[in-house]
Amino acid sequence: MIRVPAEPAGTFPDAWRHCVGTGRLDLALRRDYQDSLALLQREIGFRHIRGHGLFSDGMGIHRPYDHAGTRHVHHSFTHLDQVVDAYLSAGIRPFLELGFMPGGLASGDRTVFWWRGNVTPPRDLAEWAALVRATLAHLVDRYGIDEVRTWPVEVWNEPDLPDFWQDADEQAYHRLYEATAHAVKEVDADLRVGGPALSPGAGEGWLLRFAEFAERRAVPVDFVSRHAYSSGPAQHVPFGVHQTLAPAGRLLDQFAAPRRELKGTRLADVPVHITEFNSSYRPDNPVHDTAFHAAYLAPVVVAGGDLADSFSYWTFSDVFEEAGIPTALFHGGFGLLTHRQVRKPAYHLYAFLARMGRDLLTRGDDHLVTRHPDGRVTVLAWAPVDPSGATPGPDGHTLRLSVPVGGRGEAFLWRLTVDEEHGNAYTAWRRMGSPRSPRPHQIDVLHEASEPARSHRRLPIEDGRVDLPLTLARHEVAFVELSRVEDETPPWWDERRLLGREPA
Amino acid sequence: MIRVPAEPAGTFPDAWRHCVGTGRLDLALRRDYQDSLALLQREIGFRHIRGHGLFSDGMGIHRPYDHAGTRHVHHSFTHLDQVVDAYLSAGIRPFLELGFMPGGLASGDRTVFWWRGNVTPPRDLAEWAALVRATLAHLVDRYGIDEVRTWPVEVWNEPDLPDFWQDADEQAYHRLYEATAHAVKEVDADLRVGGPALSPGAGEGWLLRFAEFAERRAVPVDFVSRHAYSSGPAQHVPFGVHQTLAPAGRLLDQFAAPRRELKGTRLADVPVHITEFNSSYRPDNPVHDTAFHAAYLAPVVVAGGDLADSFSYWTFSDVFEEAGIPTALFHGGFGLLTHRQVRKPAYHLYAFLARMGRDLLTRGDDHLVTRHPDGRVTVLAWAPVDPSGATPGPDGHTLRLSVPVGGRGEAFLWRLTVDEEHGNAYTAWRRMGSPRSPRPHQIDVLHEASEPARSHRRLPIEDGRVDLPLTLARHEVAFVELSRVEDETPPWWDERRLLGREPA
Amino acid sequence: MIRVPAEPAGTFPDAWRHCVGTGRLDLALRRDYQDSLALLQREIGFRHIRGHGLFSDGMGIHRPYDHAGTRHVHHSFTHLDQVVDAYLSAGIRPFLELGFMPGGLASGDRTVFWWRGNVTPPRDLAEWAALVRATLAHLVDRYGIDEVRTWPVEVWNEPDLPDFWQDADEQAYHRLYEATAHAVKEVDADLRVGGPALSPGAGEGWLLRFAEFAERRAVPVDFVSRHAYSSGPAQHVPFGVHQTLAPAGRLLDQFAAPRRELKGTRLADVPVHITEFNSSYRPDNPVHDTAFHAAYLAPVVVAGGDLADSFSYWTFSDVFEEAGIPTALFHGGFGLLTHRQVRKPAYHLYAFLARMGRDLLTRGDDHLVTRHPDGRVTVLAWAPVDPSGATPGPDGHTLRLSVPVGGRGEAFLWRLTVDEEHGNAYTAWRRMGSPRSPRPHQIDVLHEASEPARSHRRLPIEDGRVDLPLTLARHEVAFVELSRVEDETPPWWDERRLLGREPA
Amino acid sequence: MIRVPAEPAGTFPDAWRHCVGTGRLDLALRRDYQDSLALLQREIGFRHIRGHGLFSDGMGIHRPYDHAGTRHVHHSFTHLDQVVDAYLSAGIRPFLELGFMPGGLASGDRTVFWWRGNVTPPRDLAEWAALVRATLAHLVDRYGIDEVRTWPVEVWNEPDLPDFWQDADEQAYHRLYEATAHAVKEVDADLRVGGPALSPGAGEGWLLRFAEFAERRAVPVDFVSRHAYSSGPAQHVPFGVHQTLAPAGRLLDQFAAPRRELKGTRLADVPVHITEFNSSYRPDNPVHDTAFHAAYLAPVVVAGGDLADSFSYWTFSDVFEEAGIPTALFHGGFGLLTHRQVRKPAYHLYAFLARMGRDLLTRGDDHLVTRHPDGRVTVLAWAPVDPSGATPGPDGHTLRLSVPVGGRGEAFLWRLTVDEEHGNAYTAWRRMGSPRSPRPHQIDVLHEASEPARSHRRLPIEDGRVDLPLTLARHEVAFVELSRVEDETPPWWDERRLLGREPA
């Protein structure tokens, strides 16, 4: 039995809600996307949102034209304004990622993804800098300098991978970063710029060399960023892949890496943002849809805040098209939500976190206990998994907590459960026959099947504490809330007089 | 094992959705009321709505004034238009009940209810007839004659009870009916008028005498109406009562009474509307809030359509103030929904009915089986109860059906459960300590606790049939849907390769 | 020509938006009311809302009952919670007025208004104090102490009038105030309590004696309050009255009275709230519906902030029933909005104020000029009226301003007009034939007719200034906005090539 | 003076609302698009919607893959279902256009538009037919056969132009049509299929040869379709063009052409759908944004229903990207609405049509007069324009009608005006300085500036008629409604007693 302390050990860090990932920015114009974001913000509430493609042609910002025999460039914000308006009206702010390269400014035609993001350096760094300045200046003009100063600005994405930056040319990235950071600061010295948004595979040297370059060239770096994924090699099937996963601790190692690597450098104390993380880095791995996935990630989202200032789940919605338009409702997408807003188990993991209290009472391998200002004590608990694929993992799990709720009498226990059978539309969808394009009635059932199981009961309080044994099912993530009962049952009430109860 | 026939026995009558009751009409101006009605119509979908107080002073229709030394009457529709607009925009139509008496037209000051509905005859029948004509004519002008012809017009409420009609004066009612019916027909001969809206306690003679009177005086009667309740005497406690109930069959007897009584009269074939029914006739009996109540009423709503053209659940919402403004969220109100739209078990009974198919396959003491045009077979099943209060009733119930779903392979089973623990916010509220004015967070939990339990699985199909054993918990009402699985799982899918499954 | 200074004289006080009046509190449960409030807050944005009837029986708070042979009192917040939830979700906070007397606590049966607010002292001051404490404590529990501390608490309404306080018994009011103020402070010492909510007719002595009493008895008074109206005696017609008005300055005199009267007393420096004001104090005077009314009040709302900390327009909506349920859409109600949210001219006066800038540039008898942080200069201008009824007043009015917009080139002028013909649904309704219950199509037309006229043009800037001649129509209130044009017309644009323009 | 007959000449044909055009189908996933469509349907109400790109890669329907060494094709409806769901929930139905060619089925890489619609024939007609069958069968399965039978199915778009069909290969189109029509009919014989969706420039021979081919090969043709545009050659500027226009009658000639050309053929009596029409065929011609445009098209939309079964305005919204993402709010797009739903003058032309009555009273070169069932008489009137660009056209226009409203007394006149100054956000935008990305405050002003001017007055009725002189401003389109006043002003009302009126 774990005796939960009655005095808080401090505040539970909410780095987990600092940022969330999204598919390419112009997807934010979609209705399904905006409805999903509204739901996400109502029930969870992230602070920032980060995605690729701000400067890609689907956003239509960089618009060269000829007039009177000369080349000119319009900077056009028709789409960007709609995207940012949508974010702010949903109560979330951009975490700007500057990339990829507009077609009219690209030095080559190499692209990434189905939607063809151009990954080549700019043909003209000055024209790129002008694009950055014009965009930031427009945002400041439209949304106000106080607002935009809260939006981090990240330069490019995973330049250490040739898929995302032609030849993974490190020197070229440094040049790009330098031009960009200066352009940002020319708009306003208090805008926050950072990078280098490294992939998990980037060797330690990359970040150190970035720090050295920044120091040598006196280039501003207000934060550093990298990504974290834990999957093994992809085994392809049509429209999908399978992968094994490293233990979840591997993700925490990656979260911790920047601070460890930068110790002693000029960047030792800048904020560290894990601007993408997930188990698999593939948008077509069915693991993302499962209860296993939520249980696998639970210890990561609970402990990550010790190691980094943010870690951004990649991504909030299956409205995401890097590998093409999905061909089935469940297709292994990154989303916490499917198309049409069916909640996945990992969504519930975040929704449970959002119901936790501010005060941290205790934390362990399989649990987190917090308290709200009004005295409610909340528990997040999860079952262990085997990510290797070698075994199906344990069938369930038990733990037992002594929870301080104060006072005497009884406590009201409220429990939400997500496991293989509950809060799990994926299981229902598989049982339905995996309908690629579910009928309206099937979508309704999937929405219902995605709701967690709920239960409640009363437990006795002794010495201000409740003895709480928890039995978790296979791959379960559970949320439990305990509150002392203030009984307003009137003195004349006799339960036995209610029909269907024990007769008087 | 009950072998459900594969061929439908006919269409399941939907008299259950023909009408629903409401508190006094001016409550329809409220936001909570309208939100509740919108929810009700989205998830259930009744056709008509009937409530008291159309002519009471809270609607402000009858407005006498003096001008130039003479008494005049304005007929004013400020509120009525808003009420009817609200109904139509929610997709429900009025079942007009003409009553009670406006203060300025009343012959006495006797009132009923906390809100003081005047129950005395008009001081002047001609002025009453003018009021009726003006109101109907206004409705026809505003909503169109085709629309208003679909709204039944009922004359007064329970004139056989002195509480509702001074001295229960039968002759006076006949006079009122006659004047009213003619006034209605003067507006349009195809408007449908009826009565006498008898209480359950009205002796058989009442209805016969009404038929004789109508025949003798050649008064139009387009339908007959009465009410049905099954509760025993009220045992009062502050803000509440307890009552025993007769077996549910007693309600069906009451539904059947008008046709039985009118056999051989001129009214033998007019439609019969049970314009109010419930177990207890008290708006402060906690039985209305329970799972027991849903299980008790299930056989009534399933069989009632054989006996009457409609039977109107009294009432859809706890926004209802006959005994005063409720002092607690759960207070034994008639509502399918509490204030703030928490669904009660009886709400789910209706919501389950609304998910049943058009084709009736079979029906029994504890079940109803129907089929949808797309082949889905739906089952409503319920556990027996003891309404006498002498015992708590059986702990559960089992039944077993052989369900024809056609084809081969497997069926997808989808089950919704409402019982003492699930779909039952009342149980949660009691466990919370019966908070009279729940905090916002408690209201959220009650909304969650009001959701039915959901489960799903696959069952084998043999000879086109599924063997469906059903185990019902105490006071459970269950909805089950079976559909043949059309499996779209691709040939390359290997479940064992999904993490957390049996390894390959 | 008035030369508007380029440097602000200070900030334009927004006392005008501090509070707005409402009909009795339980009307806040209505849909029309809530829709109206949402519109009001979206387009104008008041801070507080004040109305009668918090403790009247329609709110159902004070609920005596007998149990085991003893009288008890429940305090029930079923309605109050819904009302306050509605306010907060519309973005407005209560300005609590404690009154009238619950039936079960009243010492007599004297009532005011159609809805019968009981105006007698409590039978038992201790039971009244318990009611106050329980209500405030509940609000603090539900909404938090930080929130409730921002809600002023006013004791009773117009105790100097026998209609509102039996016999206008001053000593009895002092006793009530004392018991109430202490009860409020027992809940929290930082709650703000005040009074005495005097009528415009209260002699000077009333307030002084209140101050003396408060000092003598050491009773807390955190603010003082009174009302202001400017109408003469009522000349009755059925469902309406006519009245002449004093010049608008009379209202400002009343706003100024408390500070003047309290000079030298202990209450000299407490905030002064004019908790009700309007021209006529009658809810059935057609003047409220007219353009005349907006023009009459314009100088009051512009200057009032110099004299009082708030002045609360009585009331925001015609959903108001003191004289009975209105019998016609336009009936001379107090509302800025009619039933169903048709905007009246006075609504636009407030909506124009809400579009004014923070910086006050200048102010005069017929104009107010302000500037927004982004440089837009806004003008409110109004035509003079004759409130005596002796003449129809001047037909129009002209003024001329030299407006500093800075820079060079041209300015964009945007003008909104409300007068006898525009922004004036009342004129349209009269022309339609004064339909008491307008058809849906007529309501649509009235909504359209209530929109202000809009026009725009370009004006030259010379020496950083625009010469702005304004011609106002009869009873016009105009809003004008000037902003320097930043022309983005591309160099290749040739207006003459657009069809319908001068040919090239 | 034109004497409008009191008896209707028949029903005013509503072919004008049968169909409206849209940008490529996957734009329907956007929020701005769906909000615009909802507005359009609420205020106008079209029946069908037609756009390109159903089979283009942005819809993701045709999805080839390799498995076990063989090529297969998935048909995937992830996006299509969302698009059609959005249409139906907005109350509009698809007018299906089958095209362009999926990348995986194309025989070449020739594309049209910025978004690269592939315009080459299928590599494999059988695979194309399978795609058509699968898509129609899916729609029938999801939406029901009764629903889908109401959706016309058009084969390809403008195959007579090499831009839209490689080499404008007529034989290849016939082969495509034949395979497609049979595939459609295989799904259901009652689905309606047609073509050939000719461009305005297609010679007469094209349609005749299509009819001969259909007869010779016994290919089903349930309707014929062509397009109509009236613009001259494009004179390019950056991000825009200028063009002169032919007189509006040229459009009507094109509407009439199919029936004229097909006289005597087997297709003489099939319905004729003008599946696109507008003045200019360019999405970057500023004429689309002007009042001129509305006045130019008014006689076309009024008379078009005599000549064709539908004529589909191309397009309802500026959310349209054939020439790239628009770089400014007003950019000469086809839309009735701009991005963010600012109404253009042509929008109002349609909104005015939607307010006309069912009964046609009379029609002329500058007017249309209809009557509603409730007696309201409605007039649409418009000023003449000069489309040649040679002159700016007349400054205004007058007409005079004698309008039969019946009865005696007075009539209420309600008038809406759209001209250069009113209902014209384009003029306001130009005066603002043509801001490419307007600030939120500017967008608000543009929305206000887009509202028509409104006015009302009373006119005397003599001999059941109103003498209605109409003075139209430059390029004005006016809507006028006349209804007899049923005066409910009470006998005691004395206008002179209202303040600001003539004193008594």
mmCIF file of C-alpha atoms in Angstrom, chain B residues 224-308:
data_model
loop_
_atom_site.group_PDB
_atom_site.id
_atom_site.type_symbol
_atom_site.label_atom_id
_atom_site.label_comp_id
_atom_site.label_asym_id
_atom_site.label_seq_id
_atom_site.Cartn_x
_atom_site.Cartn_y
_atom_site.Cartn_z
ATOM 1 C CA VAL B 224 -61.792 11.415 -26.794
ATOM 2 C CA SER B 225 -59.173 11.754 -24.109
ATOM 3 C CA ARG B 226 -58.436 10.642 -20.578
ATOM 4 C CA HIS B 227 -55.485 10.231 -18.235
ATOM 5 C CA ALA B 228 -53.804 7.239 -16.600
ATOM 6 C CA TYR B 229 -51.832 6.971 -13.364
ATOM 7 C CA SER B 230 -51.109 3.987 -11.185
ATOM 8 C CA SER B 231 -50.066 5.311 -7.793
ATOM 9 C CA GLY B 232 -51.623 4.775 -4.415
ATOM 10 C CA PRO B 233 -52.240 7.396 -1.748
ATOM 11 C CA ALA B 234 -49.552 9.977 -1.043
ATOM 12 C CA GLN B 235 -47.516 9.656 2.158
ATOM 13 C CA HIS B 236 -46.107 13.142 2.644
ATOM 14 C CA VAL B 237 -42.677 14.228 3.759
ATOM 15 C CA PRO B 238 -41.361 17.785 3.349
ATOM 16 C CA PHE B 239 -40.915 18.577 -0.360
ATOM 17 C CA GLY B 240 -41.896 15.064 -1.329
ATOM 18 C CA VAL B 241 -44.162 12.040 -1.143
ATOM 19 C CA HIS B 242 -43.947 8.273 -1.215
ATOM 20 C CA GLN B 243 -46.551 6.073 -2.879
ATOM 21 C CA THR B 244 -46.946 2.458 -3.797
ATOM 22 C CA LEU B 245 -47.866 1.590 -7.352
ATOM 23 C CA ALA B 246 -50.314 -0.806 -8.899
ATOM 24 C CA PRO B 247 -48.855 -3.314 -11.364
ATOM 25 C CA ALA B 248 -48.024 -1.687 -14.691
ATOM 26 C CA GLY B 249 -50.923 -3.512 -16.327
ATOM 27 C CA ARG B 250 -53.226 -1.135 -14.501
ATOM 28 C CA LEU B 251 -51.998 1.621 -16.801
ATOM 29 C CA LEU B 252 -52.778 -0.462 -19.851
ATOM 30 C CA ASP B 253 -56.271 -1.075 -18.473
ATOM 31 C CA GLN B 254 -56.743 2.656 -18.303
ATOM 32 C CA PHE B 255 -55.446 3.101 -21.844
ATOM 33 C CA ALA B 256 -57.999 0.548 -22.996
ATOM 34 C CA ALA B 257 -60.912 1.968 -21.076
ATOM 35 C CA PRO B 258 -62.266 4.580 -23.524
ATOM 36 C CA ARG B 259 -62.650 2.165 -26.432
ATOM 37 C CA ARG B 260 -64.228 -0.381 -24.161
ATOM 38 C CA GLU B 261 -66.596 2.119 -22.629
ATOM 39 C CA LEU B 262 -67.611 3.772 -25.874
ATOM 40 C CA LYS B 263 -68.360 0.584 -27.746
ATOM 41 C CA GLY B 264 -71.666 1.000 -29.466
ATOM 42 C CA THR B 265 -71.820 4.762 -29.107
ATOM 43 C CA ARG B 266 -71.370 7.322 -31.821
ATOM 44 C CA LEU B 267 -67.851 7.861 -30.513
ATOM 45 C CA ALA B 268 -66.848 4.208 -30.818
ATOM 46 C CA ASP B 269 -64.390 4.884 -33.601
ATOM 47 C CA VAL B 270 -62.906 8.267 -32.857
ATOM 48 C CA PRO B 271 -59.245 8.325 -31.900
ATOM 49 C CA VAL B 272 -58.422 7.818 -28.239
ATOM 50 C CA HIS B 273 -55.698 9.931 -26.710
ATOM 51 C CA ILE B 274 -54.301 9.253 -23.258
ATOM 52 C CA THR B 275 -53.262 12.845 -22.827
ATOM 53 C CA GLU B 276 -51.364 12.191 -19.599
ATOM 54 C CA PHE B 277 -49.876 9.080 -18.067
ATOM 55 C CA ASN B 278 -47.235 8.228 -15.542
ATOM 56 C CA SER B 279 -46.810 5.987 -12.525
ATOM 57 C CA SER B 280 -47.296 8.566 -9.768
ATOM 58 C CA TYR B 281 -49.339 11.704 -10.388
ATOM 59 C CA ARG B 282 -47.150 13.672 -7.982
ATOM 60 C CA PRO B 283 -44.271 15.929 -9.176
ATOM 61 C CA ASP B 284 -42.347 15.197 -6.000
ATOM 62 C CA ASN B 285 -42.202 11.425 -5.865
ATOM 63 C CA PRO B 286 -38.594 10.187 -6.092
ATOM 64 C CA VAL B 287 -39.702 7.075 -7.955
ATOM 65 C CA HIS B 288 -39.660 9.159 -11.161
ATOM 66 C CA ASP B 289 -35.896 9.504 -10.916
ATOM 67 C CA THR B 290 -35.088 5.794 -10.633
ATOM 68 C CA ALA B 291 -34.142 2.844 -12.803
ATOM 69 C CA PHE B 292 -37.058 1.045 -11.185
ATOM 70 C CA HIS B 293 -39.350 3.541 -12.909
ATOM 71 C CA ALA B 294 -37.956 2.836 -16.372
ATOM 72 C CA ALA B 295 -38.255 -0.924 -15.879
ATOM 73 C CA TYR B 296 -41.776 -0.518 -14.502
ATOM 74 C CA LEU B 297 -42.919 1.504 -17.505
ATOM 75 C CA ALA B 298 -41.154 -0.515 -20.211
ATOM 76 C CA PRO B 299 -44.028 -2.995 -20.791
ATOM 77 C CA VAL B 300 -46.483 -0.096 -20.839
ATOM 78 C CA VAL B 301 -44.803 1.911 -23.559
ATOM 79 C CA VAL B 302 -44.234 -1.265 -25.579
ATOM 80 C CA ALA B 303 -47.855 -2.422 -25.454
ATOM 81 C CA GLY B 304 -49.740 0.839 -25.171
ATOM 82 C CA GLY B 305 -49.976 1.406 -28.902
ATOM 83 C CA ASP B 306 -52.386 -1.530 -29.210
ATOM 84 C CA LEU B 307 -54.877 0.223 -27.000
ATOM 85 C CA ALA B 308 -54.758 3.932 -27.742
#
